[in-house]
Short mmCIF file of C-alpha atoms in Angstrom, two decimals:
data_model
loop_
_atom_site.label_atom_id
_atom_site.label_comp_id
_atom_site.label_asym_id
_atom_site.label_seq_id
_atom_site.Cartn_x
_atom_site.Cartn_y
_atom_site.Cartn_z
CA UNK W 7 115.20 145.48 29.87
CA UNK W 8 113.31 142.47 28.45
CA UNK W 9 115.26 139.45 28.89
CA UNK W 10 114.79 135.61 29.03
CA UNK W 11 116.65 133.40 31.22
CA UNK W 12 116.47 129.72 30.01
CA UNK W 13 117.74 126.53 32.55
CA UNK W 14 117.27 123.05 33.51
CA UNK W 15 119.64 121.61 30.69
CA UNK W 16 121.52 118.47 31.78
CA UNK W 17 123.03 115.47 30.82
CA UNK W 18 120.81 112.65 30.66
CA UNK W 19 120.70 109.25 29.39
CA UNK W 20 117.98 107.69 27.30
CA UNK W 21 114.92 107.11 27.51
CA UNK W 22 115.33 109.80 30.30
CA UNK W 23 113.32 113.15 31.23
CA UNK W 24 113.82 116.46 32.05
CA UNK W 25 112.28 119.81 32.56
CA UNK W 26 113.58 123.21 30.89
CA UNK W 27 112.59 126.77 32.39
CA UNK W 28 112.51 130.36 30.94
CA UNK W 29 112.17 133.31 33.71
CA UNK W 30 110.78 136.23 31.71
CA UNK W 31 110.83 139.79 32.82
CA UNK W 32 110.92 143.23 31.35
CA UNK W 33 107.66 142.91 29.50
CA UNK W 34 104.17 141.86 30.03
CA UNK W 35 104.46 138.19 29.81
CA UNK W 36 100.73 137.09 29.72
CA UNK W 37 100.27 139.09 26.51
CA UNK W 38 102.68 136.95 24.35
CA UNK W 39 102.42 133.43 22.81
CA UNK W 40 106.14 131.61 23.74
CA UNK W 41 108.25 129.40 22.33
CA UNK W 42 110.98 126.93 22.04
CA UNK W 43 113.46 126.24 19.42
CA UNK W 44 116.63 124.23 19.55
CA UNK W 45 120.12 124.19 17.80
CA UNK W 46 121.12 120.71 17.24
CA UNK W 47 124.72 120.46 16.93
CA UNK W 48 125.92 120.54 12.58
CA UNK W 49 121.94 120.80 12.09
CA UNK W 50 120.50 124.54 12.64
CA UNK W 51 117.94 125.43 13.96
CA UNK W 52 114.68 123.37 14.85
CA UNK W 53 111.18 124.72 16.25
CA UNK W 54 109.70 122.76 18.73
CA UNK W 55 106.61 124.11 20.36
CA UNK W 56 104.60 127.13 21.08
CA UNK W 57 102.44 128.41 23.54
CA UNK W 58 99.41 131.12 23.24
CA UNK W 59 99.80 133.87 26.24
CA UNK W 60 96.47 132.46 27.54
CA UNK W 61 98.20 128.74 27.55
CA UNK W 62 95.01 127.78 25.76
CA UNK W 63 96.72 126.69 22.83
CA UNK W 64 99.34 124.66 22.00
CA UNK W 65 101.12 123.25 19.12
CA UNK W 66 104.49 120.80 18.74
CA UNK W 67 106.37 119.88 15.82
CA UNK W 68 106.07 116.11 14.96
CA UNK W 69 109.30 115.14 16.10
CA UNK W 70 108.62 116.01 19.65
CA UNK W 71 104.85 115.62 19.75
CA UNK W 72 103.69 113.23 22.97
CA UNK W 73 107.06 113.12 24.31
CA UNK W 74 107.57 116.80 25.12
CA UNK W 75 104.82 119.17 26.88
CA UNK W 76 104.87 123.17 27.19
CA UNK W 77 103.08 125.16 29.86
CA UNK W 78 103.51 128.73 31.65
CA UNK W 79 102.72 130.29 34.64
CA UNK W 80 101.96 133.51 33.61
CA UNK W 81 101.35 134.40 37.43
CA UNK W 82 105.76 133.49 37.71
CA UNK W 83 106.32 134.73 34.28
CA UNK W 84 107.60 131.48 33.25
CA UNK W 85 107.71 129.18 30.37
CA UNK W 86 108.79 125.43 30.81
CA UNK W 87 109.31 122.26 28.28
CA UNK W 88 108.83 119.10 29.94
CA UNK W 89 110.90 116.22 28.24
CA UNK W 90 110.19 112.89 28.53
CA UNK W 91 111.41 109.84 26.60
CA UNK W 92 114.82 111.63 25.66
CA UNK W 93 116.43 110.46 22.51
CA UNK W 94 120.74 111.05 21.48
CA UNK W 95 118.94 112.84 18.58
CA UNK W 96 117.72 115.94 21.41
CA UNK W 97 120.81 116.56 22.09
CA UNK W 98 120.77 120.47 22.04
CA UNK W 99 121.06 123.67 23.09
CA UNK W 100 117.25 124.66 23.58
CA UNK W 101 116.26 128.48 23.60
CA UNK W 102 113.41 130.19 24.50
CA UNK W 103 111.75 132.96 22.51
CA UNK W 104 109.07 135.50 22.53
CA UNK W 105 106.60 135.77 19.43
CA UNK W 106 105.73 139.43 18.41
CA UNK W 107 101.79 140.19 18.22
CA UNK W 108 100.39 139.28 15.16
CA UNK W 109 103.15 137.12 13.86
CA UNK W 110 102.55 133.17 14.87
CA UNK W 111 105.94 131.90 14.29
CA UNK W 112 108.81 134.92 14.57
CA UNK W 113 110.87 135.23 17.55
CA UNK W 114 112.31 138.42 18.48
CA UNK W 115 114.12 138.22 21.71
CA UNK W 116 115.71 135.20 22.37
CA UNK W 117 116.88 133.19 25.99
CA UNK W 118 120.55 132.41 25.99
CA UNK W 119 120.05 128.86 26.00
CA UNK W 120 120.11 125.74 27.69
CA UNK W 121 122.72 122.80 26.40
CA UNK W 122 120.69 118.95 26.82
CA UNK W 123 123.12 116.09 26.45
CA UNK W 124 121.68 112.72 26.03
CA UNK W 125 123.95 109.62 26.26
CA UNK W 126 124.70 106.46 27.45
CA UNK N 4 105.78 121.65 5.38
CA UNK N 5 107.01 123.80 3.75
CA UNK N 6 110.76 123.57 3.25
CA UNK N 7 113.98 126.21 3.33
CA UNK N 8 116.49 126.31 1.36
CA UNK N 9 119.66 129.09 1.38
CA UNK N 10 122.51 129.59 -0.67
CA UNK N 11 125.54 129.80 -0.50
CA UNK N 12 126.10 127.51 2.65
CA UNK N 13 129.43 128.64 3.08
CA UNK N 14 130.69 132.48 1.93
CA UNK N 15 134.10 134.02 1.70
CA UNK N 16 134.13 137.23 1.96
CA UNK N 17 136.04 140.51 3.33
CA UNK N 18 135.14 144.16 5.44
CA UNK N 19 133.48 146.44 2.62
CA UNK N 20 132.01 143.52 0.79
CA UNK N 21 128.53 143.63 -0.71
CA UNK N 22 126.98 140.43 0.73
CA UNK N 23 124.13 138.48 -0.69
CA UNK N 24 122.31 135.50 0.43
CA UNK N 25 119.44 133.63 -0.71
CA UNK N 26 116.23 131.64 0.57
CA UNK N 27 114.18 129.59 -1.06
CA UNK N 28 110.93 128.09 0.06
CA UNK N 29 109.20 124.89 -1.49
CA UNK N 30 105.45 126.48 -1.88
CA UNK N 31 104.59 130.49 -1.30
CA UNK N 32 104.74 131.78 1.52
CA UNK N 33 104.05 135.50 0.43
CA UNK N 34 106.29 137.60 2.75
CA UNK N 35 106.30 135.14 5.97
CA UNK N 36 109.45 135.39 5.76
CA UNK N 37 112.39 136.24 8.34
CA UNK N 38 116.44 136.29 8.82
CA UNK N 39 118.23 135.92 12.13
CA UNK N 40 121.80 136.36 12.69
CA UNK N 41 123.92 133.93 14.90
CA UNK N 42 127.09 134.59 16.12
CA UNK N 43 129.15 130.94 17.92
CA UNK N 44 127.95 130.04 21.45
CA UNK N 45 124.76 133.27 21.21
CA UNK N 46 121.54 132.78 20.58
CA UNK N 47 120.37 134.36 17.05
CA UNK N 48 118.85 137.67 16.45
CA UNK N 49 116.05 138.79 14.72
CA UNK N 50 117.30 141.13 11.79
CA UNK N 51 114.31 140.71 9.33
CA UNK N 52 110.72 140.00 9.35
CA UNK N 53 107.75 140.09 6.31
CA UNK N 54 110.59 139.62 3.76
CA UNK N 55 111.90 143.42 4.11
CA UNK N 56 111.62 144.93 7.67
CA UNK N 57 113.79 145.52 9.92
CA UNK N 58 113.86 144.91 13.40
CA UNK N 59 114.63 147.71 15.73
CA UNK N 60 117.81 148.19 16.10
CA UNK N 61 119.43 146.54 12.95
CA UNK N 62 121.95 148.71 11.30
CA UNK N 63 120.38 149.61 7.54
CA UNK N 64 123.09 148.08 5.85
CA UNK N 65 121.09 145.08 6.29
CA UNK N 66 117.74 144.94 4.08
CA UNK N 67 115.72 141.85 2.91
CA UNK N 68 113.84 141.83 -0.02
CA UNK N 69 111.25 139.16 -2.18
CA UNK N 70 108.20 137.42 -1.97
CA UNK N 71 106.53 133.98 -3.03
CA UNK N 72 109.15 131.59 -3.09
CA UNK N 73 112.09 133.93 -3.65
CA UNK N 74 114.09 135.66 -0.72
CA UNK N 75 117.50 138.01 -0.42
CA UNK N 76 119.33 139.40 2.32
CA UNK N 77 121.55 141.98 1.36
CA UNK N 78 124.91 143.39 3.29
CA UNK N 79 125.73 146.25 1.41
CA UNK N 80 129.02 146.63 3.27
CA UNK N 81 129.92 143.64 5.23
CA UNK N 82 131.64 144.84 8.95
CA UNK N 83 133.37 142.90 11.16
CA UNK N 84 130.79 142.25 13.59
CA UNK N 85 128.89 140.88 10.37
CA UNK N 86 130.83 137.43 10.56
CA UNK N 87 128.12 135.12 11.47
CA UNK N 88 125.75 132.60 10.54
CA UNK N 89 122.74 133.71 8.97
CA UNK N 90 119.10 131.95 8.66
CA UNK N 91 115.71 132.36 6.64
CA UNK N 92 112.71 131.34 8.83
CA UNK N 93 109.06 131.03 7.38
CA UNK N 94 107.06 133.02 10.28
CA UNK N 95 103.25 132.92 9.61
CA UNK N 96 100.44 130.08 8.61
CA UNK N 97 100.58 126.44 9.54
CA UNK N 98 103.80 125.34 11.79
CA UNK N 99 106.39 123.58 11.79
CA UNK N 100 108.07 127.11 11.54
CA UNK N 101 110.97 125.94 9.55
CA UNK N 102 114.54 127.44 9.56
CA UNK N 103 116.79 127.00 6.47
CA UNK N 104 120.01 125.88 7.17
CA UNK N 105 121.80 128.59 7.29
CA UNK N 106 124.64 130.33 5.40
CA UNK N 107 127.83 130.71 7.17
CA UNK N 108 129.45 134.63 6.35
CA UNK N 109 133.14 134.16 6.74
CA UNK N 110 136.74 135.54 5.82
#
């Protein structure tokens, strides 16, 4: 079955850091660009950052961009999100997500997610 | 960016009901368009993608429809596994990838 596993959430307290992990398996990993999105609590859904299968390419959503960093090791079919300079305001539960071929930003199967806490 | 909007946020509704939702986006974004189901503590699932897909899997009471700045997702008879959170997503072109904020399908 494909299937993400997403951990590494904590509690951590400003100005902190932290890194996330995704363990793929059921698919060919190195074929498909990654993600990660978050669901801030009252707020929805937010995208964060996205990875090409290659790890070539990159891209982050302002809000996060030069705090957080995403990489894979396509050789441990793994995705990661390294946080730094934590905020209250990434307080989350942070998913990761496969993107289809062909479609840059749609996400069709989903980790279970991760909850970040990040207080005083 | 582009930005989402959906309405209702909030809908009342019963088992049998004919459910519709809408999206709107601020600029076109042809058919870049998607809708995920949540359900409380799950992560979402894909239901629609290019406006009017399915994903495999989705029961076809469930269709999307529109294009440009318009969007619909249609319930044509809501079950009770259908009580859930539902949000419009544009896919495709420049990120951010933006999520609406979702409508809320309730009793």
């Amino acid at each position: 079955d494909v299937q993400l596993v997403d951990s590494g959430g904590d509690r951590v307290q400003p100005g902190g850091s932290l890194r996330l992990s995704c363990a793929a398996s059921g698919f060919l990993f190195s074929a498909y660009s990654m993600s990660w999105v978050r669901e801030v609590p009252g707020r929805g859904l937010q995208w964060l950052a996205s990875i090409t299968g290659d790890g070539d390419t990159k891209k982050y959503a302002d809000s996060v961009r030069g705090r957080f960093i995403i990489s894979r090791d396509n050789a441990k079919e793994s995705l990661h999100l390294h946080m730094d300079r934590l905020r209250e305001d990434d307080t989350a539960v942070y998913y990761c997500a496969r993107v289809p071929m062909y479609w840059e930003g749609l996400f069709d199967v989903w980790g279970q997610g991760t909850l970040v806490s990040v207080s005083p | 960016d582009i930005q989402l909007t959906q309405s209702p946020s909030f809908l009342s509704a019963s088992v049998g009901d004919r459910v519709t939702i809408a999206c709107r986006a601020s600029q076109d974004i042809t058919t870049y368009l998607a809708w995920y189901q949540q359900k409380p503590g799950k992560a979402p699932k894909l239901l629609i993608y290019g406006a009017s897909n399915l994903d495999g899997g989705v029961p076809l009471r469930f269709s999307g429809s529109g294009s440009g700045t318009k969007f619909t997702l249609t319930i044509s008879s809501l079950q009770p596994e259908d009580f859930a959170t539902y949000y419009c997503q544009h896919i495709h072109g420049f990120p951010p990838f933006t999520f609406g904020p979702g409508t809320k399908v309730d009793v």
